[in-house]
Amino acid sequence: MTPGSFRILPLDGRDRSGFDCASEALSRYFHAQVTQDVRRRIAASYIALHQAADTIAGFYTLSAADILLTELPAELTRRLPRYPTLPAARLGRLAIDHRFTGQKLGATLLADAILRAAGSEVAVFAMVVDAKDAQAEAFYRHHGFAAYSSAPGRLVAPLASLLPRA
Ligand SMILES: CC(C)(COP(=O)(O)OP(=O)(O)OC[C@H]1O[C@@H](n2cnc3c(N)ncnc32)[C@H](O)[C@@H]1OP(=O)(O)O)[C@@H](O)C(=O)NCCC(=O)NCCS
């Protein structure tokens, strides 16, 4: 599909059955599970809508999380109080329909998630993702995340390091 402009909005009741990304598990989650997670307040979900085609081109989910202070390197925590955990936002899932990859839409949705977390009335120190495979991990590393934790695939970035400098 040709590049176009996209609108990002909260997941709504529109048809999701045509969404098809490189990960079968993520497509299946988006078809069958995401609305239940939103209804139960397990996750918030946002979609990118291709304006002209009125098609869902991508989605992500965001949830509250916390990370252990000990999971971060000393240079990030030196000036922080010694609380055992720090508040975080978990980017649970992020996927772009294969017809729309390579148009910076993944980066745009990631930036949108970061801004929403930063704008939250609940304090958020960092964003955390659990990358499902090496490719996803490479995507997040490319965007400033790093692996500090012993949990496989877990990548973290302080929100301050992800936000555009004022
Ligand atoms: C990974 C994914 C979200 C990337 O989306 P996309 O819209 O094609 O990527 P973008 O066009 O926004 O890429 C933005 C930048 O990230 C880079 N990038 C994209 N995928 C990458 C990868 N797997 N590894 C490293 N860098 C990557 C691009 O080269 C681009 O770099 P630049 O800005 O320096 O030119 C998409 O391919 C996808 O949905 N994959 C299947 C699901 C998945 O793996 N989700 C992530 C984990 S849950």
PDB file of C-alpha atoms and ligand atoms in Angstrom:
ATOM      1  CA  MET A   1       0.000   0.000   0.000  1.00  0.00           C
ATOM      2  CA  THR A   2       1.294   3.500  -0.811  1.00  0.00           C
ATOM      3  CA  PRO A   3       2.608   5.696   1.991  1.00  0.00           C
ATOM      4  CA  GLY A   4      -0.040   7.866   3.492  1.00  0.00           C
ATOM      5  CA  SER A   5      -0.871   9.841   6.537  1.00  0.00           C
ATOM      6  CA  PHE A   6      -1.790   8.060   9.715  1.00  0.00           C
ATOM      7  CA  ARG A   7      -3.939   9.005  12.665  1.00  0.00           C
ATOM      8  CA  ILE A   8      -3.273   7.510  16.095  1.00  0.00           C
ATOM      9  CA  LEU A   9      -6.300   6.928  18.284  1.00  0.00           C
ATOM     10  CA  PRO A  10      -7.425   4.674  21.134  1.00  0.00           C
ATOM     11  CA  LEU A  11      -8.507   1.217  20.029  1.00  0.00           C
ATOM     12  CA  ASP A  12     -12.191   1.311  19.144  1.00  0.00           C
ATOM     13  CA  GLY A  13     -14.765  -1.156  17.883  1.00  0.00           C
ATOM     14  CA  ARG A  14     -13.734  -1.155  14.213  1.00  0.00           C
ATOM     15  CA  ASP A  15     -12.964  -4.404  12.397  1.00  0.00           C
ATOM     16  CA  ARG A  16      -9.504  -5.765  13.278  1.00  0.00           C
ATOM     17  CA  SER A  17      -9.696  -9.061  11.390  1.00  0.00           C
ATOM     18  CA  GLY A  18      -7.628  -7.868   8.402  1.00  0.00           C
ATOM     19  CA  PHE A  19      -4.616  -6.913  10.514  1.00  0.00           C
ATOM     20  CA  ASP A  20      -1.634  -9.045   9.564  1.00  0.00           C
ATOM     21  CA  CYS A  21       1.885  -8.484  10.879  1.00  0.00           C
ATOM     22  CA  ALA A  22       5.107 -10.513  10.740  1.00  0.00           C
ATOM     23  CA  SER A  23       4.294 -12.178  14.048  1.00  0.00           C
ATOM     24  CA  GLU A  24       1.386 -14.608  13.942  1.00  0.00           C
ATOM     25  CA  ALA A  25       1.129 -14.475  17.738  1.00  0.00           C
ATOM     26  CA  LEU A  26       0.826 -10.686  17.711  1.00  0.00           C
ATOM     27  CA  SER A  27      -1.771 -10.719  14.905  1.00  0.00           C
ATOM     28  CA  ARG A  28      -3.746 -13.336  16.815  1.00  0.00           C
ATOM     29  CA  TYR A  29      -3.520 -11.317  20.023  1.00  0.00           C
ATOM     30  CA  PHE A  30      -4.829  -8.253  18.185  1.00  0.00           C
ATOM     31  CA  HIS A  31      -7.729 -10.171  16.599  1.00  0.00           C
ATOM     32  CA  ALA A  32      -8.837 -12.102  19.644  1.00  0.00           C
ATOM     33  CA  GLN A  33      -7.518 -10.778  22.929  1.00  0.00           C
ATOM     34  CA  VAL A  34      -6.751  -7.080  22.947  1.00  0.00           C
ATOM     35  CA  THR A  35     -10.288  -5.837  23.594  1.00  0.00           C
ATOM     36  CA  GLN A  36     -10.575  -8.071  26.664  1.00  0.00           C
ATOM     37  CA  ASP A  37      -7.305  -6.715  28.040  1.00  0.00           C
ATOM     38  CA  VAL A  38      -8.543  -3.160  27.510  1.00  0.00           C
ATOM     39  CA  ARG A  39     -11.949  -3.895  29.077  1.00  0.00           C
ATOM     40  CA  ARG A  40     -10.273  -5.467  32.130  1.00  0.00           C
ATOM     41  CA  ARG A  41      -7.851  -2.552  32.431  1.00  0.00           C
ATOM     42  CA  ILE A  42      -4.857  -4.838  31.888  1.00  0.00           C
ATOM     43  CA  ALA A  43      -3.659  -2.696  28.993  1.00  0.00           C
ATOM     44  CA  ALA A  44      -4.476   0.438  27.053  1.00  0.00           C
ATOM     45  CA  SER A  45      -4.244   0.058  23.303  1.00  0.00           C
ATOM     46  CA  TYR A  46      -3.772   2.578  20.513  1.00  0.00           C
ATOM     47  CA  ILE A  47      -4.035   2.068  16.781  1.00  0.00           C
ATOM     48  CA  ALA A  48      -2.579   3.817  13.744  1.00  0.00           C
ATOM     49  CA  LEU A  49      -5.237   4.290  11.134  1.00  0.00           C
ATOM     50  CA  HIS A  50      -4.282   4.770   7.504  1.00  0.00           C
ATOM     51  CA  GLN A  51      -6.432   7.781   6.642  1.00  0.00           C
ATOM     52  CA  ALA A  52      -7.156   7.055   2.999  1.00  0.00           C
ATOM     53  CA  ALA A  53      -7.659   3.302   3.254  1.00  0.00           C
ATOM     54  CA  ASP A  54      -9.396   3.494   6.645  1.00  0.00           C
ATOM     55  CA  THR A  55      -7.311   0.461   7.600  1.00  0.00           C
ATOM     56  CA  ILE A  56      -5.581  -0.370  10.877  1.00  0.00           C
ATOM     57  CA  ALA A  57      -1.887  -0.165  10.033  1.00  0.00           C
ATOM     58  CA  GLY A  58      -0.420  -0.742  13.489  1.00  0.00           C
ATOM     59  CA  PHE A  59      -1.124  -0.966  17.188  1.00  0.00           C
ATOM     60  CA  TYR A  60       0.538  -0.991  20.553  1.00  0.00           C
ATOM     61  CA  THR A  61      -0.414  -1.687  24.151  1.00  0.00           C
ATOM     62  CA  LEU A  62       0.710   0.151  27.246  1.00  0.00           C
ATOM     63  CA  SER A  63       0.396  -0.885  30.904  1.00  0.00           C
ATOM     64  CA  ALA A  64       1.695   0.193  34.295  1.00  0.00           C
ATOM     65  CA  ALA A  65       4.714  -1.740  35.518  1.00  0.00           C
ATOM     66  CA  ASP A  66       7.568  -1.484  37.916  1.00  0.00           C
ATOM     67  CA  ILE A  67      11.222  -2.328  37.633  1.00  0.00           C
ATOM     68  CA  LEU A  68      13.657  -3.325  40.324  1.00  0.00           C
ATOM     69  CA  LEU A  69      16.213  -0.682  41.141  1.00  0.00           C
ATOM     70  CA  THR A  70      18.798  -3.445  41.110  1.00  0.00           C
ATOM     71  CA  GLU A  71      17.938  -4.174  37.464  1.00  0.00           C
ATOM     72  CA  LEU A  72      19.380  -0.828  36.378  1.00  0.00           C
ATOM     73  CA  PRO A  73      23.045   0.118  36.154  1.00  0.00           C
ATOM     74  CA  ALA A  74      24.523   2.350  38.857  1.00  0.00           C
ATOM     75  CA  GLU A  75      24.974   5.302  36.496  1.00  0.00           C
ATOM     76  CA  LEU A  76      21.200   5.501  36.016  1.00  0.00           C
ATOM     77  CA  THR A  77      20.263   5.163  39.675  1.00  0.00           C
ATOM     78  CA  ARG A  78      23.020   7.082  41.467  1.00  0.00           C
ATOM     79  CA  ARG A  79      20.826  10.103  42.102  1.00  0.00           C
ATOM     80  CA  LEU A  80      17.651   8.191  42.874  1.00  0.00           C
ATOM     81  CA  PRO A  81      16.248   7.301  46.303  1.00  0.00           C
ATOM     82  CA  ARG A  82      16.885   3.713  47.353  1.00  0.00           C
ATOM     83  CA  TYR A  83      13.307   2.553  46.793  1.00  0.00           C
ATOM     84  CA  PRO A  84      13.254  -1.113  45.822  1.00  0.00           C
ATOM     85  CA  THR A  85      11.262  -0.479  42.648  1.00  0.00           C
ATOM     86  CA  LEU A  86      10.770   2.341  40.176  1.00  0.00           C
ATOM     87  CA  PRO A  87       7.554   3.127  38.299  1.00  0.00           C
ATOM     88  CA  ALA A  88       7.553   2.213  34.631  1.00  0.00           C
ATOM     89  CA  ALA A  89       5.298   1.900  31.611  1.00  0.00           C
ATOM     90  CA  ARG A  90       5.348  -1.423  29.797  1.00  0.00           C
ATOM     91  CA  LEU A  91       5.078  -1.367  26.031  1.00  0.00           C
ATOM     92  CA  GLY A  92       3.523  -4.807  25.951  1.00  0.00           C
ATOM     93  CA  ARG A  93       3.061  -5.207  22.220  1.00  0.00           C
ATOM     94  CA  LEU A  94       3.837  -3.146  19.150  1.00  0.00           C
ATOM     95  CA  ALA A  95       3.210  -4.317  15.626  1.00  0.00           C
ATOM     96  CA  ILE A  96       2.854  -2.900  12.146  1.00  0.00           C
ATOM     97  CA  ASP A  97       0.778  -4.590   9.437  1.00  0.00           C
ATOM     98  CA  HIS A  98       3.204  -5.905   6.792  1.00  0.00           C
ATOM     99  CA  ARG A  99       1.626  -3.621   4.136  1.00  0.00           C
ATOM    100  CA  PHE A 100       2.828  -0.598   6.125  1.00  0.00           C
ATOM    101  CA  THR A 101       6.289  -1.549   7.408  1.00  0.00           C
ATOM    102  CA  GLY A 102       9.313   0.557   6.517  1.00  0.00           C
ATOM    103  CA  GLN A 103       7.381   3.848   6.636  1.00  0.00           C
ATOM    104  CA  LYS A 104       8.577   4.902  10.101  1.00  0.00           C
ATOM    105  CA  LEU A 105       5.253   3.863  11.546  1.00  0.00           C
ATOM    106  CA  GLY A 106       6.842   1.611  14.184  1.00  0.00           C
ATOM    107  CA  ALA A 107       9.005   4.537  15.263  1.00  0.00           C
ATOM    108  CA  THR A 108       5.958   6.833  15.239  1.00  0.00           C
ATOM    109  CA  LEU A 109       3.930   4.489  17.456  1.00  0.00           C
ATOM    110  CA  LEU A 110       6.866   4.071  19.819  1.00  0.00           C
ATOM    111  CA  ALA A 111       7.209   7.871  20.070  1.00  0.00           C
ATOM    112  CA  ASP A 112       3.471   8.143  20.712  1.00  0.00           C
ATOM    113  CA  ALA A 113       3.704   5.595  23.549  1.00  0.00           C
ATOM    114  CA  ILE A 114       6.641   7.479  25.073  1.00  0.00           C
ATOM    115  CA  LEU A 115       4.734  10.768  24.970  1.00  0.00           C
ATOM    116  CA  ARG A 116       1.647   9.198  26.525  1.00  0.00           C
ATOM    117  CA  ALA A 117       3.723   7.684  29.331  1.00  0.00           C
ATOM    118  CA  ALA A 118       5.512  11.002  29.896  1.00  0.00           C
ATOM    119  CA  GLY A 119       2.207  12.887  29.911  1.00  0.00           C
ATOM    120  CA  SER A 120       0.572  10.522  32.382  1.00  0.00           C
ATOM    121  CA  GLU A 121      -0.624  11.933  35.702  1.00  0.00           C
ATOM    122  CA  VAL A 122       0.985   8.887  37.297  1.00  0.00           C
ATOM    123  CA  ALA A 123       4.752   9.272  37.560  1.00  0.00           C
ATOM    124  CA  VAL A 124       6.716   7.080  35.170  1.00  0.00           C
ATOM    125  CA  PHE A 125      10.497   6.794  35.377  1.00  0.00           C
ATOM    126  CA  ALA A 126      11.231   4.370  32.561  1.00  0.00           C
ATOM    127  CA  MET A 127       9.766   2.427  29.686  1.00  0.00           C
ATOM    128  CA  VAL A 128      10.204  -1.333  29.672  1.00  0.00           C
ATOM    129  CA  VAL A 129       9.691  -3.807  26.842  1.00  0.00           C
ATOM    130  CA  ASP A 130       9.979  -7.581  26.667  1.00  0.00           C
ATOM    131  CA  ALA A 131      11.260  -8.170  23.150  1.00  0.00           C
ATOM    132  CA  LYS A 132       9.873 -11.411  21.758  1.00  0.00           C
ATOM    133  CA  ASP A 133      12.802 -12.199  19.474  1.00  0.00           C
ATOM    134  CA  ALA A 134      16.177 -10.896  18.236  1.00  0.00           C
ATOM    135  CA  GLN A 135      14.591  -8.692  15.547  1.00  0.00           C
ATOM    136  CA  ALA A 136      12.293  -6.981  18.006  1.00  0.00           C
ATOM    137  CA  GLU A 137      15.223  -6.546  20.375  1.00  0.00           C
ATOM    138  CA  ALA A 138      17.250  -4.927  17.577  1.00  0.00           C
ATOM    139  CA  PHE A 139      14.358  -2.537  16.871  1.00  0.00           C
ATOM    140  CA  TYR A 140      14.233  -1.385  20.497  1.00  0.00           C
ATOM    141  CA  ARG A 141      18.026  -1.112  20.807  1.00  0.00           C
ATOM    142  CA  HIS A 142      17.991   1.042  17.675  1.00  0.00           C
ATOM    143  CA  HIS A 143      15.603   3.353  19.513  1.00  0.00           C
ATOM    144  CA  GLY A 144      17.671   3.759  22.663  1.00  0.00           C
ATOM    145  CA  PHE A 145      16.665   0.804  24.848  1.00  0.00           C
ATOM    146  CA  ALA A 146      19.267  -1.359  26.565  1.00  0.00           C
ATOM    147  CA  ALA A 147      19.292  -4.725  28.308  1.00  0.00           C
ATOM    148  CA  TYR A 148      20.234  -4.442  31.969  1.00  0.00           C
ATOM    149  CA  SER A 149      18.066  -7.117  33.471  1.00  0.00           C
ATOM    150  CA  SER A 150      18.699 -10.838  33.680  1.00  0.00           C
ATOM    151  CA  ALA A 151      15.177 -11.403  32.299  1.00  0.00           C
ATOM    152  CA  PRO A 152      15.558 -12.604  28.689  1.00  0.00           C
ATOM    153  CA  GLY A 153      14.567  -9.979  26.124  1.00  0.00           C
ATOM    154  CA  ARG A 154      13.853  -7.293  28.714  1.00  0.00           C
ATOM    155  CA  LEU A 155      14.961  -3.848  27.623  1.00  0.00           C
ATOM    156  CA  VAL A 156      14.633  -0.615  29.521  1.00  0.00           C
ATOM    157  CA  ALA A 157      15.144   3.078  28.858  1.00  0.00           C
ATOM    158  CA  PRO A 158      14.645   5.986  31.264  1.00  0.00           C
ATOM    159  CA  LEU A 159      11.855   8.155  29.829  1.00  0.00           C
ATOM    160  CA  ALA A 160      14.083  11.231  30.101  1.00  0.00           C
ATOM    161  CA  SER A 161      16.521   9.631  27.668  1.00  0.00           C
ATOM    162  CA  LEU A 162      13.761   8.904  25.134  1.00  0.00           C
ATOM    163  CA  LEU A 163      12.087  12.299  25.080  1.00  0.00           C
ATOM    164  CA  PRO A 164      13.139  14.941  22.582  1.00  0.00           C
ATOM    165  CA  ARG A 165      15.397  17.495  24.239  1.00  0.00           C
ATOM    166  CA  ALA A 166      13.656  20.786  25.034  1.00  0.00           C
TER     167      ALA A 166
HETATM  168  C1  LIG B   1       9.533  -4.157  14.296  1.00  0.00           C
HETATM  169  C2  LIG B   1       8.434  -3.309  13.628  1.00  0.00           C
HETATM  170  C3  LIG B   1       7.492  -2.763  14.696  1.00  0.00           C
HETATM  171  C4  LIG B   1       9.138  -2.134  12.883  1.00  0.00           C
HETATM  172  O1  LIG B   1       8.144  -1.298  12.309  1.00  0.00           O
HETATM  173  P1  LIG B   1       8.410  -0.448  10.991  1.00  0.00           P
HETATM  174  O2  LIG B   1       7.300   0.520  10.845  1.00  0.00           O
HETATM  175  O3  LIG B   1       8.682  -1.337   9.834  1.00  0.00           O
HETATM  176  O4  LIG B   1       9.793   0.300  11.344  1.00  0.00           O
HETATM  177  P2  LIG B   1      10.100   1.817  11.055  1.00  0.00           P
HETATM  178  O5  LIG B   1       9.898   2.114   9.601  1.00  0.00           O
HETATM  179  O6  LIG B   1       9.350   2.689  12.006  1.00  0.00           O
HETATM  180  O7  LIG B   1      11.650   1.871  11.412  1.00  0.00           O
HETATM  181  C5  LIG B   1      12.170   2.986  12.121  1.00  0.00           C
HETATM  182  C6  LIG B   1      13.646   2.796  12.301  1.00  0.00           C
HETATM  183  O8  LIG B   1      13.862   1.536  12.981  1.00  0.00           O
HETATM  184  C7  LIG B   1      14.720   0.716  12.205  1.00  0.00           C
HETATM  185  N1  LIG B   1      14.255  -0.673  12.334  1.00  0.00           N
HETATM  186  C8  LIG B   1      13.085  -1.206  11.936  1.00  0.00           C
HETATM  187  N2  LIG B   1      13.037  -2.512  12.263  1.00  0.00           N
HETATM  188  C9  LIG B   1      14.217  -2.797  12.864  1.00  0.00           C
HETATM  189  C10 LIG B   1      14.783  -3.974  13.410  1.00  0.00           C
HETATM  190  N3  LIG B   1      14.135  -5.134  13.436  1.00  0.00           N
HETATM  191  N4  LIG B   1      16.031  -3.896  13.939  1.00  0.00           N
HETATM  192  C11 LIG B   1      16.730  -2.732  13.949  1.00  0.00           C
HETATM  193  N5  LIG B   1      16.245  -1.576  13.438  1.00  0.00           N
HETATM  194  C12 LIG B   1      15.000  -1.615  12.906  1.00  0.00           C
HETATM  195  C13 LIG B   1      14.568   1.221  10.779  1.00  0.00           C
HETATM  196  O9  LIG B   1      15.711   0.902  10.024  1.00  0.00           O
HETATM  197  C14 LIG B   1      14.427   2.717  10.998  1.00  0.00           C
HETATM  198  O10 LIG B   1      15.700   3.285  11.260  1.00  0.00           O
HETATM  199  P3  LIG B   1      16.047   4.831  10.916  1.00  0.00           P
HETATM  200  O11 LIG B   1      14.958   5.695  11.531  1.00  0.00           O
HETATM  201  O12 LIG B   1      17.381   5.055  11.543  1.00  0.00           O
HETATM  202  O13 LIG B   1      16.021   4.934   9.420  1.00  0.00           O
HETATM  203  C15 LIG B   1       7.646  -4.125  12.557  1.00  0.00           C
HETATM  204  O14 LIG B   1       8.539  -4.685  11.619  1.00  0.00           O
HETATM  205  C16 LIG B   1       6.787  -5.244  13.144  1.00  0.00           C
HETATM  206  O15 LIG B   1       5.620  -5.020  13.435  1.00  0.00           O
HETATM  207  N6  LIG B   1       7.351  -6.472  13.305  1.00  0.00           N
HETATM  208  C17 LIG B   1       6.597  -7.610  13.821  1.00  0.00           C
HETATM  209  C18 LIG B   1       6.185  -7.437  15.273  1.00  0.00           C
HETATM  210  C19 LIG B   1       7.326  -7.095  16.198  1.00  0.00           C
HETATM  211  O16 LIG B   1       8.420  -7.633  16.080  1.00  0.00           O
HETATM  212  N7  LIG B   1       7.060  -6.178  17.151  1.00  0.00           N
HETATM  213  C20 LIG B   1       8.042  -5.676  18.080  1.00  0.00           C
HETATM  214  C21 LIG B   1       8.096  -6.436  19.359  1.00  0.00           C
HETATM  215  S1  LIG B   1       6.614  -6.727  20.228  1.00  0.00           S
END
